[in-house]
């Protein structure tokens, strides 16, 4: 029974493709449910999950515009308009966090985004497969570590008696209390981000590299292109779609700079450079219980992120014809 | 390894050879830098406090001792929290697998009416989410605070994993499922008896993806659990780190060097014990992860 319907369905599809007959009436929901109710039953729990744990919190953002009382409704009790928005717009601490977020996000995008491409090209030039495999395995390793472990390592290396300061003292310098000086935080954050993510980031590029047609290299060589020109004219264009997709994704997460990592690494001495929007809203919301105010900040941040990814996607689709959707 | 390339009569093969030597040296250096923090943790874990205190421990343990391991392991809270991590990881992975597999299987059926809509509402959550505070209020409202449910339920479906599984099921040979349907199996029968047994590779990959992420996670536990006996080991470690940094930044005039150093040593041992399962499994799990990520990227 199911099978026959499926065959008919297939027939209908090809009919529509050929336009030899006018398409038959579209299958109604009633028919679809009757036929596929077992498949729909598999959807029930996941959809309930998404509704409760993803879409209800989205609706919960309404408390950015309503006064929330602990113990009251999770959607707030009364409308207060843009009160909380005005509050953060006039809040200097918010603006410090905002600019810290933009700077850290911008540095991460500018420095951490291109490095996996370079590393993938470097791996690609290795002739020894064994060496290549071992080097890759090592470079992925930090990706599998808990962020708590990563933070622990950063604190250990930057400690007053840590390896970095030992190196500085070995060359006759003075030990630097890195974790007490705000001017060092950005370098430490970006370096640890490089350490943790670059190796893992090469995977997709290496996969893209294997799909490049070897004949293109052949042709380039016949045209007299040396190794550099081959990389420039064959390899880089070959991985361009992957680069663009990953760039769009990175732009989309621009504002969501490593909240957990910052939270684990920073301390009040570092707030001038380390406090980002998400850590500020964590302190305002969870520690000081100003739920509505923190939600307004969070909503602002999420909307910037959404706008960024939508515009990056649209621009990329227009300009180079590659997009996420 | 560094023979000059002879293909196609390239003029600058000499400079290219030089490049390849430099390239290989750089990669060795990168590997060393990547491993250094791990080796440093191991060295500190086996060193005595006095040597760490005077800043002499880099790669080689100084004043070899294993008493710190005994000290950390004699803390009942550590074992309690380690056990919690195991329980949370197993339960959360099981829940996540049930939800993700059934969702992915249903979504992989191209004839399913409303399929695009269901995929859409799932994918949209990748780009927009409720944010910290609404989620926090929701978990409190549901009464999940200080229960295991706050850890194992709210992150049960990773959309990335869902898309990987969906892509896998879409490539599943249709003939096999049709044959099973002719033999009288229902959708459930086909999924449980035909599709899942033949999908061991992708299931193993997804179990690893989820298990590693739950093993490593700390923030949900930090946010929703206030009782130390409920913490996973990551939060135990986080509290050690927080105590140690607090000591370092505040302790300048407090003469608390001693206690801060004990913390440094204990810290290294705790870190080592926390990453141990992952480091031991790493050689086996790594290739699954890599193929999973590539499978996920095929769709793009």
XYZ file of C-alpha atoms in Angstrom:
625
model
C 0.000 0.000 0.000
C 2.631 2.450 1.090
C 4.825 1.345 -1.714
C 2.223 1.806 -4.409
C 1.558 5.286 -3.229
C 5.230 5.992 -3.279
C 5.456 4.719 -6.841
C 2.530 6.926 -7.818
C 4.188 9.804 -6.112
C 7.348 9.173 -8.081
C 5.282 8.971 -11.258
C 3.632 12.266 -10.425
C 6.990 13.906 -9.878
C 8.374 12.801 -13.220
C 5.119 13.796 -14.888
C 5.478 17.243 -13.484
C 9.037 17.341 -14.674
C 8.090 16.473 -18.207
C 4.981 18.651 -18.174
C 3.318 16.066 -20.389
C 0.174 16.078 -18.232
C -1.208 18.745 -15.938
C -0.042 18.012 -12.358
C -2.592 16.164 -10.279
C -4.009 17.679 -7.154
C -1.368 18.047 -4.434
C -1.468 15.549 -1.644
C -3.340 16.975 1.311
C -2.189 16.968 4.907
C -4.889 14.477 5.780
C -3.542 12.000 3.233
C 0.064 12.662 4.217
C -0.689 12.080 7.880
C -2.626 8.938 7.133
C 0.189 7.530 5.077
C 3.205 8.730 7.057
C 1.870 8.874 10.583
C 4.697 6.687 11.801
C 7.261 9.094 10.408
C 5.409 12.041 11.916
C 5.334 10.269 15.270
C 9.134 10.235 15.149
C 9.025 14.014 14.813
C 6.869 14.586 17.878
C 9.504 14.495 20.624
C 12.163 16.466 18.727
C 9.648 19.144 17.766
C 8.380 19.423 21.337
C 12.016 19.728 22.403
C 12.666 22.527 19.920
C 9.499 24.359 20.880
C 10.178 24.247 24.619
C 13.939 24.654 24.728
C 14.565 26.816 21.671
C 11.416 28.711 20.759
C 9.996 29.406 24.232
C 13.253 31.186 25.236
C 13.044 33.196 22.020
C 9.572 34.295 23.077
C 10.989 34.828 26.569
C 12.991 37.719 25.124
C 9.801 39.708 25.464
C 10.835 40.456 29.060
C 13.315 42.899 27.555
C 10.221 45.097 27.170
C 8.263 43.918 30.195
C 8.970 44.003 33.893
C 9.894 40.574 35.177
C 9.260 39.539 38.747
C 10.930 36.453 40.165
C 8.194 33.908 40.747
C 5.910 35.686 38.290
C 5.271 34.756 34.676
C 8.406 33.969 32.674
C 7.069 36.371 30.052
C 6.958 39.257 32.498
C 4.098 41.116 34.163
C 3.668 44.542 32.605
C 4.883 46.439 29.566
C 7.558 49.025 30.207
C 8.383 49.860 26.587
C 11.991 50.640 25.738
C 12.989 51.410 29.303
C 15.635 48.691 29.488
C 16.948 49.532 26.022
C 17.400 53.152 27.063
C 19.074 51.941 30.227
C 21.852 50.098 28.404
C 22.247 52.774 25.745
C 23.097 55.194 28.555
C 25.280 52.693 30.389
C 29.032 53.335 29.970
C 29.892 49.826 31.186
C 27.739 48.410 28.410
C 29.607 50.460 25.804
C 32.958 49.355 27.162
C 31.781 45.743 26.841
C 30.395 46.462 23.392
C 33.696 47.817 22.068
C 35.637 45.023 23.729
C 33.371 42.559 21.940
C 33.864 44.282 18.597
C 37.641 44.409 19.047
C 37.999 40.810 20.221
C 35.597 39.574 17.528
C 37.376 41.610 14.855
C 40.818 40.392 15.926
C 39.600 36.799 15.993
C 38.066 37.124 12.539
C 41.082 38.875 11.024
C 43.753 36.662 12.586
C 42.143 33.305 13.302
C 40.121 33.005 10.089
C 43.002 32.958 7.537
C 45.365 30.750 9.541
C 43.664 27.379 8.867
C 43.900 28.121 5.142
C 47.633 28.730 5.414
C 48.143 25.658 7.591
C 46.110 23.497 5.203
C 48.268 24.687 2.296
C 51.363 23.898 4.354
C 50.095 20.397 5.138
C 49.292 19.987 1.475
C 52.924 20.555 0.510
C 54.161 17.686 2.662
C 55.195 14.648 0.631
C 55.472 12.162 3.491
C 51.949 10.894 4.183
C 52.994 9.547 7.568
C 54.442 12.867 8.715
C 51.364 14.650 7.400
C 49.005 12.340 9.273
C 50.875 12.665 12.559
C 51.154 16.446 12.253
C 47.441 16.737 11.544
C 46.492 14.509 14.468
C 48.570 16.662 16.787
C 47.087 19.878 15.447
C 43.494 18.693 16.124
C 44.189 17.680 19.699
C 43.397 20.989 21.476
C 39.952 21.006 19.886
C 38.939 18.021 22.018
C 39.819 19.663 25.308
C 37.293 21.159 27.639
C 37.412 24.937 27.721
C 38.134 24.605 31.452
C 41.306 22.681 30.665
C 42.291 25.263 28.052
C 41.759 28.066 30.557
C 43.795 26.118 33.111
C 46.667 25.798 30.659
C 46.524 29.486 29.772
C 46.616 30.456 33.445
C 49.477 28.068 34.053
C 51.591 29.289 31.131
C 51.009 32.959 31.881
C 51.559 32.636 35.631
C 54.306 34.666 37.230
C 56.424 31.487 37.414
C 54.988 30.012 34.245
C 56.855 28.993 31.131
C 56.365 32.276 29.297
C 57.835 34.293 32.128
C 60.664 31.805 32.498
C 61.447 32.443 28.837
C 61.329 36.201 29.337
C 63.617 35.980 32.350
C 65.972 33.672 30.501
C 66.498 36.443 27.961
C 67.044 38.939 30.754
C 63.558 40.455 30.909
C 61.345 41.161 33.864
C 58.535 38.731 34.684
C 55.152 40.126 33.609
C 51.995 39.505 35.666
C 49.972 38.852 32.496
C 46.691 38.104 34.190
C 46.720 41.408 36.065
C 47.448 43.687 33.122
C 44.497 44.539 30.872
C 46.781 45.401 27.945
C 47.812 41.760 27.608
C 44.387 40.185 27.582
C 43.667 40.532 23.863
C 46.955 38.919 22.842
C 46.437 36.082 25.299
C 42.875 35.514 24.173
C 43.705 35.500 20.459
C 46.782 33.289 20.931
C 44.823 30.714 22.872
C 42.107 30.840 20.232
C 44.704 30.166 17.536
C 46.184 27.313 19.538
C 42.824 25.723 20.107
C 41.051 26.098 16.774
C 43.491 26.388 13.879
C 44.345 22.701 13.468
C 40.710 21.693 13.562
C 39.877 24.448 11.097
C 42.095 22.859 8.453
C 39.852 19.789 8.059
C 37.366 21.327 5.679
C 40.077 22.994 3.623
C 42.021 19.763 3.302
C 38.818 18.042 2.203
C 38.233 20.787 -0.356
C 41.813 20.452 -1.601
C 41.312 16.790 -2.468
C 38.408 17.654 -4.741
C 40.501 19.848 -7.042
C 40.947 18.214 -10.428
C 44.636 17.214 -10.872
C 44.313 18.032 -14.568
C 44.079 21.690 -13.636
C 47.573 21.493 -12.136
C 48.746 19.645 -15.225
C 47.347 22.365 -17.444
C 48.855 25.100 -15.285
C 52.274 23.438 -15.470
C 52.077 23.168 -19.232
C 51.270 26.874 -19.308
C 54.519 27.399 -17.413
C 53.128 28.081 -13.954
C 55.544 27.392 -11.126
C 54.457 26.065 -7.755
C 53.486 29.489 -6.387
C 51.454 30.365 -9.437
C 49.742 26.966 -9.233
C 48.720 27.723 -5.670
C 47.528 31.176 -6.657
C 45.630 30.224 -9.820
C 44.457 26.673 -9.079
C 44.509 25.838 -5.374
C 43.065 29.041 -3.934
C 40.211 29.311 -6.454
C 39.532 25.630 -5.816
C 38.903 26.145 -2.103
C 37.159 29.497 -2.520
C 33.602 28.193 -1.915
C 34.743 26.599 1.366
C 36.489 29.814 2.383
C 33.363 31.865 1.730
C 31.013 29.523 3.582
C 33.308 29.497 6.616
C 33.750 33.265 6.427
C 29.970 33.770 6.512
C 29.682 31.448 9.499
C 32.514 33.276 11.263
C 30.916 36.644 10.618
C 27.689 35.262 12.082
C 29.408 34.354 15.345
C 31.403 37.595 15.409
C 29.535 39.009 18.423
C 29.428 35.735 20.327
C 33.145 35.847 21.173
C 34.181 33.027 23.446
C 31.922 33.771 26.370
C 32.983 30.720 28.352
C 36.663 31.303 27.781
C 36.485 34.950 28.817
C 34.424 34.029 31.860
C 37.047 31.496 32.918
C 40.039 33.726 32.240
C 39.090 37.196 33.325
C 39.114 38.838 36.720
C 38.074 42.342 37.798
C 41.554 43.715 37.036
C 41.088 42.743 33.389
C 37.589 44.174 32.886
C 38.798 47.198 30.882
C 39.719 44.941 27.943
C 38.256 41.533 28.762
C 34.668 42.317 29.683
C 32.508 41.467 26.636
C 28.757 41.867 26.164
C 28.000 38.282 27.130
C 30.060 38.371 30.325
C 28.574 41.725 31.263
C 25.054 40.425 30.763
C 25.981 37.343 32.779
C 26.981 39.561 35.711
C 23.972 41.843 35.331
C 21.501 39.002 34.814
C 22.628 35.997 36.785
C 24.728 37.566 39.530
C 22.707 40.741 40.113
C 19.333 39.283 38.998
C 18.414 42.192 36.703
C 16.727 39.772 34.336
C 14.909 42.229 32.100
C 17.899 44.499 31.700
C 20.207 41.590 30.833
C 17.655 40.203 28.380
C 17.527 43.542 26.582
C 21.324 43.425 26.203
C 21.227 39.804 25.050
C 18.521 40.507 22.501
C 20.541 43.406 21.118
C 23.586 41.167 20.781
C 21.614 38.334 19.138
C 19.993 40.713 16.659
C 23.384 42.085 15.630
C 24.581 38.505 15.091
C 21.526 37.596 13.031
C 21.796 40.762 10.938
C 25.479 40.100 10.313
C 24.959 36.562 9.098
C 21.970 37.470 6.927
C 23.814 40.349 5.278
C 27.039 38.378 4.835
C 25.029 35.633 3.194
C 23.138 38.021 0.937
C 26.265 39.923 -0.088
C 28.113 36.706 -0.808
C 25.242 35.341 -2.898
C 25.105 38.506 -5.000
C 28.837 39.048 -5.319
C 30.293 35.554 -5.725
C 27.314 33.248 -6.046
C 28.149 31.188 -2.962
C 25.887 31.227 0.069
C 24.752 29.165 3.014
C 21.155 28.987 1.783
C 61.660 13.563 1.202
C 63.245 16.727 -0.102
C 64.154 15.611 -3.602
C 63.738 18.478 -6.064
C 60.637 17.987 -8.111
C 61.420 16.976 -11.679
C 57.918 17.161 -13.060
C 57.335 19.473 -15.984
C 60.773 21.055 -15.948
C 60.009 23.715 -13.372
C 62.685 26.371 -13.363
C 62.686 27.268 -9.670
C 62.601 23.727 -8.275
C 65.585 24.708 -6.174
C 63.792 27.471 -4.339
C 60.779 25.213 -4.036
C 62.958 22.606 -2.350
C 64.181 25.225 0.086
C 60.564 26.141 0.715
C 59.664 22.542 1.454
C 62.445 22.201 3.998
C 61.337 25.396 5.728
C 57.736 24.224 5.559
C 58.531 20.919 7.243
C 60.546 22.651 9.960
C 57.689 25.082 10.589
C 55.206 22.244 10.889
C 57.411 20.479 13.407
C 57.573 23.741 15.352
C 53.788 24.131 15.213
C 53.342 20.584 16.501
C 55.733 21.298 19.355
C 53.894 24.485 20.314
C 50.592 22.615 20.176
C 51.836 19.888 22.473
C 53.778 22.137 24.827
C 50.915 23.097 27.174
C 50.009 19.423 27.593
C 53.591 18.430 28.337
C 53.835 21.321 30.769
C 50.769 20.068 32.667
C 52.236 16.572 32.847
C 55.582 17.921 34.068
C 53.912 20.011 36.770
C 51.699 17.149 37.867
C 54.770 15.059 38.674
C 56.870 17.869 40.153
C 57.243 18.916 43.729
C 55.853 22.262 44.797
C 59.220 23.775 45.558
C 60.389 23.507 41.958
C 57.161 24.870 40.504
C 57.377 27.628 43.077
C 60.835 28.681 41.921
C 59.786 28.512 38.265
C 61.950 25.664 37.039
C 59.383 23.273 35.643
C 58.872 23.339 31.881
C 58.942 20.005 30.117
C 60.722 17.781 32.596
C 59.317 16.990 36.050
C 61.574 18.394 38.779
C 61.669 16.808 42.194
C 59.613 13.880 40.948
C 56.681 13.023 43.173
C 53.321 11.340 42.856
C 51.954 12.281 46.267
C 49.749 14.959 44.712
C 47.862 12.247 42.852
C 47.145 10.593 46.188
C 46.101 13.961 47.618
C 43.657 14.722 44.797
C 42.281 11.221 44.651
C 41.718 11.100 48.392
C 39.220 13.935 48.065
C 35.801 12.255 48.072
C 34.303 15.269 46.294
C 36.640 14.754 43.358
C 35.455 11.167 42.867
C 31.868 12.157 43.418
C 32.149 14.806 40.718
C 34.046 12.495 38.401
C 31.237 9.971 38.767
C 28.684 12.716 38.083
C 30.469 13.542 34.846
C 30.224 9.905 33.778
C 26.522 9.730 34.636
C 25.687 13.049 32.963
C 27.627 12.100 29.859
C 25.962 8.695 29.502
C 22.404 9.893 30.176
C 22.719 13.047 28.075
C 24.240 11.145 25.159
C 21.471 8.537 25.276
C 18.727 11.182 25.258
C 20.475 13.149 22.533
C 20.895 10.076 20.350
C 17.232 9.061 20.586
C 16.013 12.541 19.691
C 18.578 13.194 16.990
C 18.210 9.818 15.295
C 14.430 9.872 15.106
C 14.416 13.490 13.962
C 17.099 12.912 11.345
C 15.451 9.766 10.022
C 12.066 11.405 9.554
C 13.641 14.476 7.951
C 15.639 12.341 5.546
C 12.463 11.152 3.805
C 12.104 13.471 0.851
C 8.415 12.686 0.293
C 7.477 13.762 3.837
C 4.999 16.606 3.603
C 6.171 19.650 5.548
C 9.772 18.440 5.519
C 11.198 21.807 4.463
C 9.305 23.526 7.262
C 10.591 21.122 9.928
C 14.157 21.460 8.656
C 13.690 25.225 8.620
C 12.607 25.524 12.251
C 15.554 23.368 13.282
C 18.154 25.251 11.248
C 16.859 28.663 12.319
C 17.900 27.875 15.898
C 21.501 27.732 14.687
C 21.438 31.435 13.903
C 19.139 32.812 16.550
C 18.525 31.649 20.082
C 16.739 32.834 23.164
C 19.864 33.920 24.963
C 21.178 33.298 28.439
C 18.523 34.909 30.615
C 15.330 33.553 29.008
C 16.907 30.097 29.046
C 17.857 30.490 32.677
C 14.342 31.567 33.609
C 12.872 28.661 31.626
C 15.016 26.077 33.414
C 14.075 27.575 36.770
C 10.395 27.657 35.829
C 10.526 24.000 34.825
C 12.039 23.172 38.216
C 15.180 21.696 36.657
C 17.503 23.635 38.951
C 19.776 21.341 40.967
C 18.607 18.293 39.065
C 20.293 16.213 36.402
C 17.629 17.332 33.883
C 19.116 20.804 33.627
C 22.292 19.181 32.301
C 20.989 16.393 30.110
C 17.886 17.845 28.428
C 18.366 21.440 27.256
C 21.248 20.591 24.898
C 19.836 17.337 23.606
C 19.775 18.175 19.890
C 22.800 19.618 18.170
C 21.632 20.888 14.800
C 25.009 20.197 13.261
C 24.827 16.529 14.302
C 21.253 16.406 13.080
C 22.288 17.594 9.626
C 25.148 15.089 9.457
C 22.813 12.211 10.333
C 20.149 13.418 7.940
C 22.707 13.514 5.120
C 23.740 9.981 5.997
C 20.186 8.624 6.014
C 19.441 10.366 2.723
C 22.190 8.334 1.102
C 20.913 5.108 2.576
C 20.073 2.645 -0.251
C 16.348 3.015 -0.861
C 15.940 -0.446 -2.351
C 16.779 -2.004 0.983
C 14.044 -0.086 2.754
C 11.563 -0.863 0.000
C 12.360 -4.560 0.192
C 11.806 -4.444 3.950
C 8.474 -2.696 3.411
C 7.378 -5.437 1.000
C 8.308 -7.971 3.665
C 5.802 -6.251 5.906
C 7.980 -4.107 8.153
C 6.538 -0.789 9.300
C 8.525 2.433 9.383
C 9.586 1.624 12.943
C 10.664 -1.875 11.936
C 12.642 -0.559 8.993
C 14.396 2.011 11.164
C 15.200 -0.357 14.026
C 15.960 -3.546 12.139
C 17.343 -2.416 8.794
C 18.600 1.170 8.897
C 20.167 1.418 12.358
C 22.134 -1.840 12.228
C 23.621 -0.692 8.923
C 24.398 2.788 10.244
C 26.831 1.815 12.969
C 29.548 4.095 11.617
C 27.466 7.253 11.749
C 25.906 6.279 15.085
C 29.351 5.716 16.605
C 30.444 9.096 15.257
C 27.428 10.885 16.700
C 27.811 9.155 20.070
C 31.407 10.392 20.153
C 30.450 13.926 19.149
C 27.853 14.116 21.892
C 29.839 12.259 24.536
C 32.922 14.451 24.122
C 30.886 17.637 24.208
C 28.983 16.560 27.332
C 32.166 15.348 29.009
C 33.798 18.709 28.351
C 30.885 20.976 29.163
C 30.885 22.959 32.362
C 28.768 26.066 31.970
C 25.281 24.547 32.205
C 26.334 22.749 35.369
C 27.929 25.916 36.741
C 24.731 27.837 36.016
C 22.075 25.417 37.234
C 23.711 23.453 40.047
C 24.561 25.059 43.404
C 25.363 21.918 45.379
C 28.952 20.824 45.120
C 28.066 17.131 45.302
C 26.127 17.529 42.030
C 28.950 19.170 40.069
C 30.651 17.474 37.163
C 34.443 17.289 37.405
C 34.842 20.260 35.025
C 33.180 22.532 37.573
C 35.336 21.035 40.326
C 38.365 21.973 38.245
C 36.974 25.406 37.445
C 36.559 26.110 41.146
C 40.158 25.103 41.787
C 41.330 27.425 39.004
C 39.182 30.279 40.256
C 40.552 29.842 43.776
C 44.116 29.796 42.468
C 43.768 32.942 40.319
C 41.974 34.712 43.132
C 44.933 33.820 45.327
C 47.414 35.130 42.812
C 45.792 38.475 42.129
C 44.739 39.203 45.686
C 47.488 37.377 47.512
C 50.320 39.796 46.745
C 50.286 41.179 50.270
C 48.781 38.161 51.945
C 51.847 35.927 51.905
C 49.679 33.122 50.556
C 52.407 31.848 48.263
C 52.368 28.464 49.921
C 48.686 27.726 49.381
C 48.735 29.124 45.848
C 51.557 26.718 44.998
C 49.746 23.743 46.414
C 46.939 24.804 44.167
C 49.268 24.942 41.146
C 50.372 21.394 41.734
C 46.914 20.077 42.540
C 45.576 21.972 39.550
C 47.919 20.176 37.167
C 47.012 16.770 38.574
C 43.283 17.515 38.400
C 43.612 18.720 34.830
C 45.498 15.597 33.903
C 42.899 13.309 35.457
C 40.074 15.236 33.782
C 41.495 14.998 30.262
C 42.770 11.458 30.713
C 39.781 9.617 29.198
C 39.805 11.859 26.157
C 43.549 11.649 25.622
C 43.394 7.852 25.930
C 40.534 7.612 23.451
C 41.922 10.284 21.157
C 43.768 8.029 18.692
C 40.552 6.086 18.143
C 38.021 8.908 18.115
C 39.972 11.351 15.992
C 39.333 9.788 12.614
C 35.611 9.431 13.323
C 35.392 13.100 14.103
C 37.231 14.086 10.992
C 35.019 11.975 8.730
C 31.924 13.246 10.530
C 32.875 16.848 9.969
C 33.563 16.172 6.319
C 30.244 14.380 5.947
C 28.555 17.397 7.478
C 30.227 19.701 5.023
C 29.173 17.748 1.958
C 25.741 19.348 2.119
C 27.178 22.794 1.777
